[in-house]
Coordinates of C-alpha atoms in Angstrom, one line a residue:
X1 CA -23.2 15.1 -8.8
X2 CA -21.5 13.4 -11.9
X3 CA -21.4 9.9 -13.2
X4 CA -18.1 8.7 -12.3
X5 CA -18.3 5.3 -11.6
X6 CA -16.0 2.6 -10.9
X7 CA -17.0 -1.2 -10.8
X8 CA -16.1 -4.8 -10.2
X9 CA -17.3 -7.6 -11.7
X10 CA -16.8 -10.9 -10.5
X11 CA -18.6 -14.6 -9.7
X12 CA -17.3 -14.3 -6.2
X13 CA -19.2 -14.5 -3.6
X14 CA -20.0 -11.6 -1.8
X15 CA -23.0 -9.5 -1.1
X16 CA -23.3 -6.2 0.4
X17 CA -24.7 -7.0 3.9
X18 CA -24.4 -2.9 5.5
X19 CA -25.1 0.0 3.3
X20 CA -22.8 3.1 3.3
X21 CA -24.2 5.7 5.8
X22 CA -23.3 8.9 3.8
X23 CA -21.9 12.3 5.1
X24 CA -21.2 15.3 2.8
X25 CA -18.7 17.5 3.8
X26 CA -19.2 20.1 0.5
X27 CA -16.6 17.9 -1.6
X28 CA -17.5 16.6 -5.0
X29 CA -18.8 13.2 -3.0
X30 CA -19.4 11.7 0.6
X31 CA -18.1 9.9 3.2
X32 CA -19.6 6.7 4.8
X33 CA -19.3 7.3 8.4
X34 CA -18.3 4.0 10.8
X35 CA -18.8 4.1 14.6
X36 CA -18.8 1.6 17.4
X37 CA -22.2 -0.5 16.1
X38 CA -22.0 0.5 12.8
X39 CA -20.0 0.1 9.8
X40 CA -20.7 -0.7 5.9
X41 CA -19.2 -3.7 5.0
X42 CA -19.7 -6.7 2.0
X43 CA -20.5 -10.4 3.4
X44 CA -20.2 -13.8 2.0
X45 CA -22.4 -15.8 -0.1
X46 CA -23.1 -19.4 -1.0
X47 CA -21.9 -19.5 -4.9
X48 CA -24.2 -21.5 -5.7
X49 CA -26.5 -17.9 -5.5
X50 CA -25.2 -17.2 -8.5
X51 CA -26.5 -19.1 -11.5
X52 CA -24.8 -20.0 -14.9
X53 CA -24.3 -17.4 -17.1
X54 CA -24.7 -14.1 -14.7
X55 CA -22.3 -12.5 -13.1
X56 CA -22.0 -9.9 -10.2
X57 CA -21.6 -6.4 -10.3
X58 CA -20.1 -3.7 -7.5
X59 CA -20.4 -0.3 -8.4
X60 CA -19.2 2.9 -6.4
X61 CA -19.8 6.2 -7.8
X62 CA -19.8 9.9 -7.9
X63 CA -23.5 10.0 -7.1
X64 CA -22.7 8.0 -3.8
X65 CA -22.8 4.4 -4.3
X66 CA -20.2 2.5 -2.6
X67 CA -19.3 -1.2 -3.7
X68 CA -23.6 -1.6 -4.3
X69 CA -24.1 -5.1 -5.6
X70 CA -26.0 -6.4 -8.4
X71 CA -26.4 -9.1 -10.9
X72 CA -26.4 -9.1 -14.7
X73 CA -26.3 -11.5 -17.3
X74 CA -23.6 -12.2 -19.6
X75 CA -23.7 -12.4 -23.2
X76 CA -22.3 -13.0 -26.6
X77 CA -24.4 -10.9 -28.6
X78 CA -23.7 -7.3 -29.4
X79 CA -27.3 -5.8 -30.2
X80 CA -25.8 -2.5 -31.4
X81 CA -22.0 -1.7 -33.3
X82 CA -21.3 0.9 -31.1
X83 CA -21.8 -1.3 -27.9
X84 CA -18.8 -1.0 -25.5
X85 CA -17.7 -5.3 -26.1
X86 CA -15.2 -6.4 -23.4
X87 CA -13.6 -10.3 -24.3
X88 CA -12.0 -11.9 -21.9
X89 CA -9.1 -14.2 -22.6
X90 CA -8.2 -16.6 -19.8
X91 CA -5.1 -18.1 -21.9
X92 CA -3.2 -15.1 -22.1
X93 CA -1.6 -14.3 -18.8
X94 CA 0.9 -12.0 -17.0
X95 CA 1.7 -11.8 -13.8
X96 CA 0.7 -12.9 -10.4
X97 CA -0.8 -11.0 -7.7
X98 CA 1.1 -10.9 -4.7
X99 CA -1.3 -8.2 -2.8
X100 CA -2.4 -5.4 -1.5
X101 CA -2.6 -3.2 1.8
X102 CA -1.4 -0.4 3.6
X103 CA 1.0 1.6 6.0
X104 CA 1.0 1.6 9.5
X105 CA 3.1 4.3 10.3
X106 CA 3.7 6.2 13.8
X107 CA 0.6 8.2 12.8
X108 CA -1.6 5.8 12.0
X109 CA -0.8 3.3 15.3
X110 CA -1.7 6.2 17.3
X111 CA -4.8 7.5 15.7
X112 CA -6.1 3.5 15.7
X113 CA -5.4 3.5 19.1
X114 CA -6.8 7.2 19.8
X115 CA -10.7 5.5 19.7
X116 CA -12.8 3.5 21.5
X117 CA -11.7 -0.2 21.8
X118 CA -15.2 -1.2 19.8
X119 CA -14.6 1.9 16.8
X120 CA -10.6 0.5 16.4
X121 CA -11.8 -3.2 16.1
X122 CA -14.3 -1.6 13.2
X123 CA -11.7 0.4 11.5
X124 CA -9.0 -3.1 11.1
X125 CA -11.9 -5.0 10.9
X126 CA -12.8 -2.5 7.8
X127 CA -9.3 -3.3 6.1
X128 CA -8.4 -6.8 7.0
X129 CA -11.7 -8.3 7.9
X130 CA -13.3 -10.6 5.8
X131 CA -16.3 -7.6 5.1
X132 CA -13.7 -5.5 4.5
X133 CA -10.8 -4.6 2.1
X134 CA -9.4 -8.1 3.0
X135 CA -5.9 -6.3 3.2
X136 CA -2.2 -9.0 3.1
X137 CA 0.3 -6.8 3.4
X138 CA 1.4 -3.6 6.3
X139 CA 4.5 -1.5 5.4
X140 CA 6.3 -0.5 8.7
X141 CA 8.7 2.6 8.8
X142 CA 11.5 1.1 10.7
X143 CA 12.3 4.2 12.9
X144 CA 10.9 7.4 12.4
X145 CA 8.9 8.8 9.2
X146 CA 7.1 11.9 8.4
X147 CA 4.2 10.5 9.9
X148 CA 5.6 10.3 13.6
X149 CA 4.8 11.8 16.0
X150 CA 8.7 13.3 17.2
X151 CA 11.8 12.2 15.2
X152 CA 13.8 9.1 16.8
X153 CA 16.1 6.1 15.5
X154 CA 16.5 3.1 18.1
X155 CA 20.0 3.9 18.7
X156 CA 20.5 7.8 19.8
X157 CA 23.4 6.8 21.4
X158 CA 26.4 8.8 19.7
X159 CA 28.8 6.1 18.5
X160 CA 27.4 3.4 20.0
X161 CA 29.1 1.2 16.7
X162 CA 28.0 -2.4 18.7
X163 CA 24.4 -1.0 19.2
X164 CA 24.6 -1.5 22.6
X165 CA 21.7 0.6 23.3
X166 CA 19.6 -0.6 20.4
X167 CA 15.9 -1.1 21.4
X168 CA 12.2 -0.3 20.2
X169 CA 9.9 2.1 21.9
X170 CA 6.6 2.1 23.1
X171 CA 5.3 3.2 20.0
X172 CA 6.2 -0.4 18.7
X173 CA 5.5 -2.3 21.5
X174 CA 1.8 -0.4 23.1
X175 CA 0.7 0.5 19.8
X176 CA 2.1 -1.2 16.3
X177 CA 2.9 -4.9 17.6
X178 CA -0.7 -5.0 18.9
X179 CA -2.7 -3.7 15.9
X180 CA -0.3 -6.4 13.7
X181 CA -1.2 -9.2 15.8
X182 CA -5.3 -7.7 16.0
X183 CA -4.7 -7.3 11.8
X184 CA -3.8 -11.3 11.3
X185 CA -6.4 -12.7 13.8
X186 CA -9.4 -10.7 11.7
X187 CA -7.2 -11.5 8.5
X188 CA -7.5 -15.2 9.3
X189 CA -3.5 -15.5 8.5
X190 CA -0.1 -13.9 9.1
X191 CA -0.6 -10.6 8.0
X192 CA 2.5 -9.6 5.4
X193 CA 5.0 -7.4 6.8
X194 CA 8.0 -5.0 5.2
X195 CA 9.9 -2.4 6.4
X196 CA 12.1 0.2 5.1
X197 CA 14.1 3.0 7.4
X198 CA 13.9 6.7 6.3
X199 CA 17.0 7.5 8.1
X200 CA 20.1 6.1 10.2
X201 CA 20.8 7.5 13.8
X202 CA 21.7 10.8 12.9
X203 CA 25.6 10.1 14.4
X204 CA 26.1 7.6 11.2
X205 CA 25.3 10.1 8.6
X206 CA 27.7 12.5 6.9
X207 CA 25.4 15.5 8.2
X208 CA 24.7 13.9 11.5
X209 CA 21.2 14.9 10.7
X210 CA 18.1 13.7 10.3
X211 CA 16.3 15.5 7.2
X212 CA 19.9 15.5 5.4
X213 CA 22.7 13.5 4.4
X214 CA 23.7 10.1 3.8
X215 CA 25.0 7.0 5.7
X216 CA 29.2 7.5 6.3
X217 CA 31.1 4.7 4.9
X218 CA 32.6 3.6 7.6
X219 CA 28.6 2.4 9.3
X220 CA 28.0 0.1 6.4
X221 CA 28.4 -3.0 8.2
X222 CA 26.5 -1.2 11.6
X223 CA 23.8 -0.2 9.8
X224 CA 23.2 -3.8 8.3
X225 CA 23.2 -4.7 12.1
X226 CA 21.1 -2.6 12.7
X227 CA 18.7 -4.3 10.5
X228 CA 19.4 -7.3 12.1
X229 CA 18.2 -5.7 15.5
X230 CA 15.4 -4.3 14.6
X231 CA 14.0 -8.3 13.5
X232 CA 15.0 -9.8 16.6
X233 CA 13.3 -7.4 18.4
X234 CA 10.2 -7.5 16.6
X235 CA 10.8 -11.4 16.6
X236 CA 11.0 -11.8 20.1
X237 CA 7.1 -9.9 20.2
X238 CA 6.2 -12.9 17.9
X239 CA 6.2 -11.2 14.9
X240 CA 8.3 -11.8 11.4
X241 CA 8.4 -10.0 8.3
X242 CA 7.9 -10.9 4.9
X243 CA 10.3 -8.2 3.1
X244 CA 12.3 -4.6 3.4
X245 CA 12.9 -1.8 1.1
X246 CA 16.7 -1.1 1.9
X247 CA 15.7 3.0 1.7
X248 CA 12.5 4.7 2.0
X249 CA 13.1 7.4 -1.6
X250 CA 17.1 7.3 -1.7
X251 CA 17.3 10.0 -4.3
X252 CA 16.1 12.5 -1.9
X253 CA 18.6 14.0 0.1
X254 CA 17.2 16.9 2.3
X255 CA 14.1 17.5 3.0
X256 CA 12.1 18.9 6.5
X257 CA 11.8 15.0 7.0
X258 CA 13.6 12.2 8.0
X259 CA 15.6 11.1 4.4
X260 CA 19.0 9.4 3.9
X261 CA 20.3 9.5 0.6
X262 CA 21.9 6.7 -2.0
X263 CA 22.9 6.8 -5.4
X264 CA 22.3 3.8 -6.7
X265 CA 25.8 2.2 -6.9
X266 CA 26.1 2.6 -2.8
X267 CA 22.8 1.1 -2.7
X268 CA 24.4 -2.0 -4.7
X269 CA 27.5 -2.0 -3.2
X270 CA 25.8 -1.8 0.7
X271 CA 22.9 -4.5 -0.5
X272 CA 25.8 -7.0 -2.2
X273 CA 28.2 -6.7 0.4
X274 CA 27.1 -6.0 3.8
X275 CA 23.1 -6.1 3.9
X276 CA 22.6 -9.3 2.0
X277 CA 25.0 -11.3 3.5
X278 CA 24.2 -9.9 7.2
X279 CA 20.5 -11.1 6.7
X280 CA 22.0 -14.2 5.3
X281 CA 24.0 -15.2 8.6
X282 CA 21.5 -14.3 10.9
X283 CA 19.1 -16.7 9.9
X284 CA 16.8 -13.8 8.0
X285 CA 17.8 -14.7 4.2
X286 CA 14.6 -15.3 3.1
X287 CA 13.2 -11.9 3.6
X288 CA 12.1 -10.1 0.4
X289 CA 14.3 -7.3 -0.4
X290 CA 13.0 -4.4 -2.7
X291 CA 15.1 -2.4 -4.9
X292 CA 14.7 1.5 -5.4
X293 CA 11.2 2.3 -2.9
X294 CA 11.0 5.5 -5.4
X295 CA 9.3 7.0 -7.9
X296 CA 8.9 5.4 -11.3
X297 CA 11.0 8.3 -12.9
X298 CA 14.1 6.8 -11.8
X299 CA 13.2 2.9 -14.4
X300 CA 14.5 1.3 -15.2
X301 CA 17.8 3.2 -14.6
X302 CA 18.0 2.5 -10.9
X303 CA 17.7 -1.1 -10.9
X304 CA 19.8 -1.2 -13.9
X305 CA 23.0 -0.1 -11.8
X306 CA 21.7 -2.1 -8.7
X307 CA 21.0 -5.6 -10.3
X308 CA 24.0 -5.2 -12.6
X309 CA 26.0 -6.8 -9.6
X310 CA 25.6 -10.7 -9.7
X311 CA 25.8 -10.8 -5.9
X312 CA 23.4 -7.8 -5.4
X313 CA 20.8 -9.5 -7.9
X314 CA 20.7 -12.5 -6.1
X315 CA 20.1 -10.9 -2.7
X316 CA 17.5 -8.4 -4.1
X317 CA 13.7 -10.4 -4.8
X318 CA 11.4 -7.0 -6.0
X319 CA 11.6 -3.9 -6.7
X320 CA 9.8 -0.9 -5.0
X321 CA 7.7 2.2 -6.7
X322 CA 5.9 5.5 -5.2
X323 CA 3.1 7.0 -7.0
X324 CA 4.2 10.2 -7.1
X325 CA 5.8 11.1 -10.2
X326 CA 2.8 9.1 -12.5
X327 CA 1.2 11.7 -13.8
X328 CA 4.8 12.9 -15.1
X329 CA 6.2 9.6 -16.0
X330 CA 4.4 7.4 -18.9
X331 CA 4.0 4.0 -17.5
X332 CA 5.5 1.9 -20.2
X333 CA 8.9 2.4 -17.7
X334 CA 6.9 -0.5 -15.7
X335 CA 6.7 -3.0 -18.5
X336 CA 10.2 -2.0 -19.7
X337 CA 11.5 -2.8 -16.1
X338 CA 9.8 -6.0 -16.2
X339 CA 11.0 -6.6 -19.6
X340 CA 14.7 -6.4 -18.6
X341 CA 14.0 -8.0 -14.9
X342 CA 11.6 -10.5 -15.7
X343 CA 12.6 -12.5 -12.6
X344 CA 11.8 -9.2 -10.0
X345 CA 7.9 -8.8 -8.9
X346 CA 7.4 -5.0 -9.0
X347 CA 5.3 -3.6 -5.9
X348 CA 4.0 -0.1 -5.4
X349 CA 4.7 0.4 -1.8
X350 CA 3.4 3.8 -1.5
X351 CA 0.5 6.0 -3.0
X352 CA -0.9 9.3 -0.7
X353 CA -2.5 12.3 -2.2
X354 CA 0.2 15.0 -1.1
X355 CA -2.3 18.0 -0.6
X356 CA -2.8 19.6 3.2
X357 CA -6.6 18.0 4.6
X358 CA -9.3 20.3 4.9
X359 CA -13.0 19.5 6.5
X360 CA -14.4 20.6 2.9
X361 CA -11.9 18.0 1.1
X362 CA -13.7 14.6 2.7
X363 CA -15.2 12.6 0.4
X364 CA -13.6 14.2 -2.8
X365 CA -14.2 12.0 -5.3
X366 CA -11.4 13.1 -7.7
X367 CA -8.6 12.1 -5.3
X368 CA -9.9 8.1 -5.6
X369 CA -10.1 8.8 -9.2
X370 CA -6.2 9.3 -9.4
X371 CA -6.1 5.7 -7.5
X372 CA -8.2 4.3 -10.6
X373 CA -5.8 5.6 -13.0
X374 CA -2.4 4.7 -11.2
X375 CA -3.5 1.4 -10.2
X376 CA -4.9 0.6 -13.8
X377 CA -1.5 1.1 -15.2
X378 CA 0.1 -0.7 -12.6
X379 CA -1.6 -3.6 -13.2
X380 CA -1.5 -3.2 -16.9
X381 CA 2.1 -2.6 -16.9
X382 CA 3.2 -6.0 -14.6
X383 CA 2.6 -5.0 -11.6
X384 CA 2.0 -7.2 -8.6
X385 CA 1.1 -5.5 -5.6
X386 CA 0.1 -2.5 -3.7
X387 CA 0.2 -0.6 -0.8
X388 CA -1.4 2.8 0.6
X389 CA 0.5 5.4 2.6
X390 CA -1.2 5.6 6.0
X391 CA -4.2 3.9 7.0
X392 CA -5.5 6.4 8.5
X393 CA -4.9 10.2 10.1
X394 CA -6.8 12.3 11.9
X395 CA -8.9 15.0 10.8
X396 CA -6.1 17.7 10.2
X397 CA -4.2 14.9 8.0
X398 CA -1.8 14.1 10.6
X399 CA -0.6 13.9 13.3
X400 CA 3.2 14.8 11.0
X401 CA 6.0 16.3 12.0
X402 CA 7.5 18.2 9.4
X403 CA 11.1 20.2 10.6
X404 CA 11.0 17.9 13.4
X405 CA 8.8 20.0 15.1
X406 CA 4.7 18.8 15.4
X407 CA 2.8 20.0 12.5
X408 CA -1.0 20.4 12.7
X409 CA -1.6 19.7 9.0
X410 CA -0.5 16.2 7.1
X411 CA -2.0 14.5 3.9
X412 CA -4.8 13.2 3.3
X413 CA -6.1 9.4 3.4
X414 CA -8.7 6.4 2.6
X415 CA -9.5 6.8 6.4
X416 CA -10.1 9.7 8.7
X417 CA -10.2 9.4 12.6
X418 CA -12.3 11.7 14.8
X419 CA -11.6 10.7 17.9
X420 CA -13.6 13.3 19.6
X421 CA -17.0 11.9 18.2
X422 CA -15.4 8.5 18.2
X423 CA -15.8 7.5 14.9
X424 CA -14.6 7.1 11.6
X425 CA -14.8 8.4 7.8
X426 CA -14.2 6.0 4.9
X427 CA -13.2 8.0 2.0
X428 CA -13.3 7.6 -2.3
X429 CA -9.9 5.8 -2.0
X430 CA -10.9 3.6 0.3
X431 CA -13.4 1.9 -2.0
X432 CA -11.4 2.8 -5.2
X433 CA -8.8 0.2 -3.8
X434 CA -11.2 -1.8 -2.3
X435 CA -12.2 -2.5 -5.7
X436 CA -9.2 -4.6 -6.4
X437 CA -8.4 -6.3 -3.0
X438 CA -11.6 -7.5 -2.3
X439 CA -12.2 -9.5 -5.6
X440 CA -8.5 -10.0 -6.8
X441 CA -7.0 -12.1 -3.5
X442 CA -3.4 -13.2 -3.6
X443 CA -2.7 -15.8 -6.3
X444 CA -4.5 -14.4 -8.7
X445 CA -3.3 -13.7 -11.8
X446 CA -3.5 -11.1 -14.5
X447 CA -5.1 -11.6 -18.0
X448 CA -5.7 -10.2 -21.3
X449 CA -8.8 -8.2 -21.6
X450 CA -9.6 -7.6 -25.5
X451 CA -12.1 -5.0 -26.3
X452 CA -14.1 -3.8 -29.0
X453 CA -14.9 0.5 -28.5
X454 CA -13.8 0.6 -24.9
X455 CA -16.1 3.6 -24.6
X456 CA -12.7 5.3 -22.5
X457 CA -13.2 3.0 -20.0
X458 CA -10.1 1.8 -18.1
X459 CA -10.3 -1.9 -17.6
X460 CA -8.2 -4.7 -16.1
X461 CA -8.6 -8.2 -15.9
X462 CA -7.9 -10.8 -13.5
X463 CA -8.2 -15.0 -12.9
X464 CA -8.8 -15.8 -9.2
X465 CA -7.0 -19.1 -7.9
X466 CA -10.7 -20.1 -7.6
X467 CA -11.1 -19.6 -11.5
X468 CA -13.2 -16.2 -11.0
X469 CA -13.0 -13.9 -13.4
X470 CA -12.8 -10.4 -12.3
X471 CA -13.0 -7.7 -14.4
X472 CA -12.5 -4.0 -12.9
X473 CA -14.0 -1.2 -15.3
X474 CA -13.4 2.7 -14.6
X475 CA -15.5 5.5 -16.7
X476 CA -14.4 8.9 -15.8

């Protein structure tokens, strides 16, 4: 196997305290394979371990390591010119990190809830746990996604304007409102909620469709109830949100999946004058609203036209971005964003590697190395959080419904359920992000990382509220 490695350096205070126990499936790396007594995980140590002048070390690799911890020393002395020289400059700073978690979609609620009560406590314990990725933030699909398991709003009741017939469904209440509650108890805190709809009942849209269309005037001020609704709902289960994402990809307007689309003058106009000041009366005006939830190819020109209305741009807090169009879209459209919206935090809200699962595909390493580069020039470029697609599917990648018919084959993710054997995979991009959310914790802040002959390695620096540095490297 190769050399690909990808490591964090930090004075915080963790040790590994359960190795990886590694499966190959045939892909270019493994698996580490959790069950109901068993589970690799990092653990806590007194700082005072650590004496002046080392550091700690977590490496993953090609070759099968997975966060292995180590100590070195740190130094001012180059021995040799060519010698790869990282300096790290703790007055020069750029933003704060907000975060970083996932998505529990349909999909993922179901498969959690699919195993044994002991393997489900392992695989939340695994991202919100304080030996695992120590996750802040869940992304909820407010209705249906791709990753449901049928397609449904909470209001199939044609013109039913005063949403009489509004109401969640046992999807929310048996399986999502329980795993959020379980995810803040291991979390120690309120975990971090958003949501963003991927489509209006199908009787307020032009095509009265799911997979097509867009929202008919005339339900503006509805579907900004409908909002409303949907957090009253989830408030009277005891549980609030932090933000929302007024669209889940508005440029797209048909597609086999649920989609609604905006340009983004309606999504100003609807924002400014009927979703803002909805949220605003009903006692929810402190919610985070994200602009765009779309791919970077659409900065800074999106937000342009959406914060160019002083109403809209007080309403809006963030904006949004998908992973999907990175590899097509240089990332200095972040920093320009920032440059021209200084006073919005920008979040990646999505990232999923869009290729159908295959038993031969688990553990490929080369799918976490396309989270190393994306999230290096996030972070680079100003960015202040991130969130994975689903937590975790099953192992055909799903369950999806594509067409809004079941489909046996979905994408691929950082976790894979088997619930026949009753246990659990933890892929590359589990530890790739893992990187960055168990050493960088909210409040942390990003700083300038000079370096002499980077030797190609991708790096980013960060200052802990603790005043940790942590360094992440990535050689390819």
């Amino acid at each position: 196997m190769g050399r690909s490695r990808f490591e964090s350096r930090s004075g915080v205070g963790i040790i590994q305290a359960l190795q990886c126990v590694g499966r190959d499936y045939g892909a270019s790396s493994i698996v580490c394979v959790c069950n109901a007594t068993y589970c690799d995980s990092l653990e806590p140590i007194n700082e005072e371990r650590i004496s002046g002048g080392n550091y700690l070390n977590y490496v993953s690799s090609k070759s099968g390591l997975r966060l292995e911890p180590n100590t070195g020393t740190l130094s001012n002395e180059v021995d040799d010119a060519t010698a790869v020289v990282f300096t790290v400059d703790r007055n020069t700073t750029y933003q704060e990190i907000l975060g970083f978690g996932g998505s529990l979609t349909d999909s993922t609620a179901f498969n959690i809830r699919n195993l044994s009560e002991d393997v489900s406590e392992n695989l939340l314990k695994t991202y919100f746990g304080e030996g695992g990725a120590q996750y802040l933030y869940l992304r909820i699909p407010m209705g249906a996604s791709d990753f449901s398991l049928h397609f449904y709003s909470y209001d199939d009741v044609e013109n039913d304007v005063a949403l009489d017939h509004f109401d969640l469904i046992d999807m929310d209440y048996d399986y999502k409102i329980p795993i959020v509650k379980q995810a803040s108890e291991l979390r120690g805190e309120v975990i971090k909620l958003f949501t963003t709809p991927w489509t209006s009942p199908a009787w307020m849209k032009d095509s009265n469709d799911y997979m097509s269309g867009s929202l008919l005037k005339t339900y503006y001020q509805p579907w900004a109830n409908y909002f409303i609704k949907y957090f009253d709902a989830y408030a009277r289960e005891n549980v609030s949100f932090w933000g929302l994402a007024p669209q889940n990809e508005p440029t797209v307007y048909r597609n086999n999946i649920p989609v609604m689309g905006w340009s983004a003058a309606q999504e100003r106009d609807w924002v400014a004058n009927y979703l803002g000041p909805t949220l605003v009366e009903a006692g929810y005006g402190g919610l985070k609203i994200m602009a765009l939830d779309d791919n970077r190819n659409n900065l800074p020109d999106w937000v342009d036209v959406v914060l160019s209305d002083e109403a809209a741009a007080e309403y809006v807090s963030g904006i949004a971005v998908h992973w999907y169009q990175d590899t097509r879209t240089n990332d200095s459209v972040l920093e320009q964003t920032h440059e021209m919206h200084p006073d919005k935090f920008l979040f990646y809200t999505e990232a999923c590697n869009l290729v159908r699962v295959k038993t031969s595909d688990f553990g490929d390493w080369e799918i976490g190395e396309k989270y190393a580069t994306s999230m290096m020039q996030a972070f680079n470029n100003w960015v202040s959080g991130w969130t994975d697609w689903n937590l975790a599917v099953n192992e055909d990648g799903g369950p999806a419904t594509f067409g809004n018919k079941p489909d046996i084959f979905g994408y691929n993710a950082a976790i894979i359920v088997n619930s026949t054997g009753d246990e659990f995979y933890k892929q590359p991009p589990y530890y790739f992000q893992a990187h960055y959310s168990m050493f960088v914790p909210p409040g942390s802040v990003h700083i300038q990382l000079n370096n002499h002959n980077d030797g190609g390695l991708l790096h980013v620096a960060f200052l802990t509220p603790e005043e940790t540095v942590v360094v992440i490297l990535f050689n390819e």
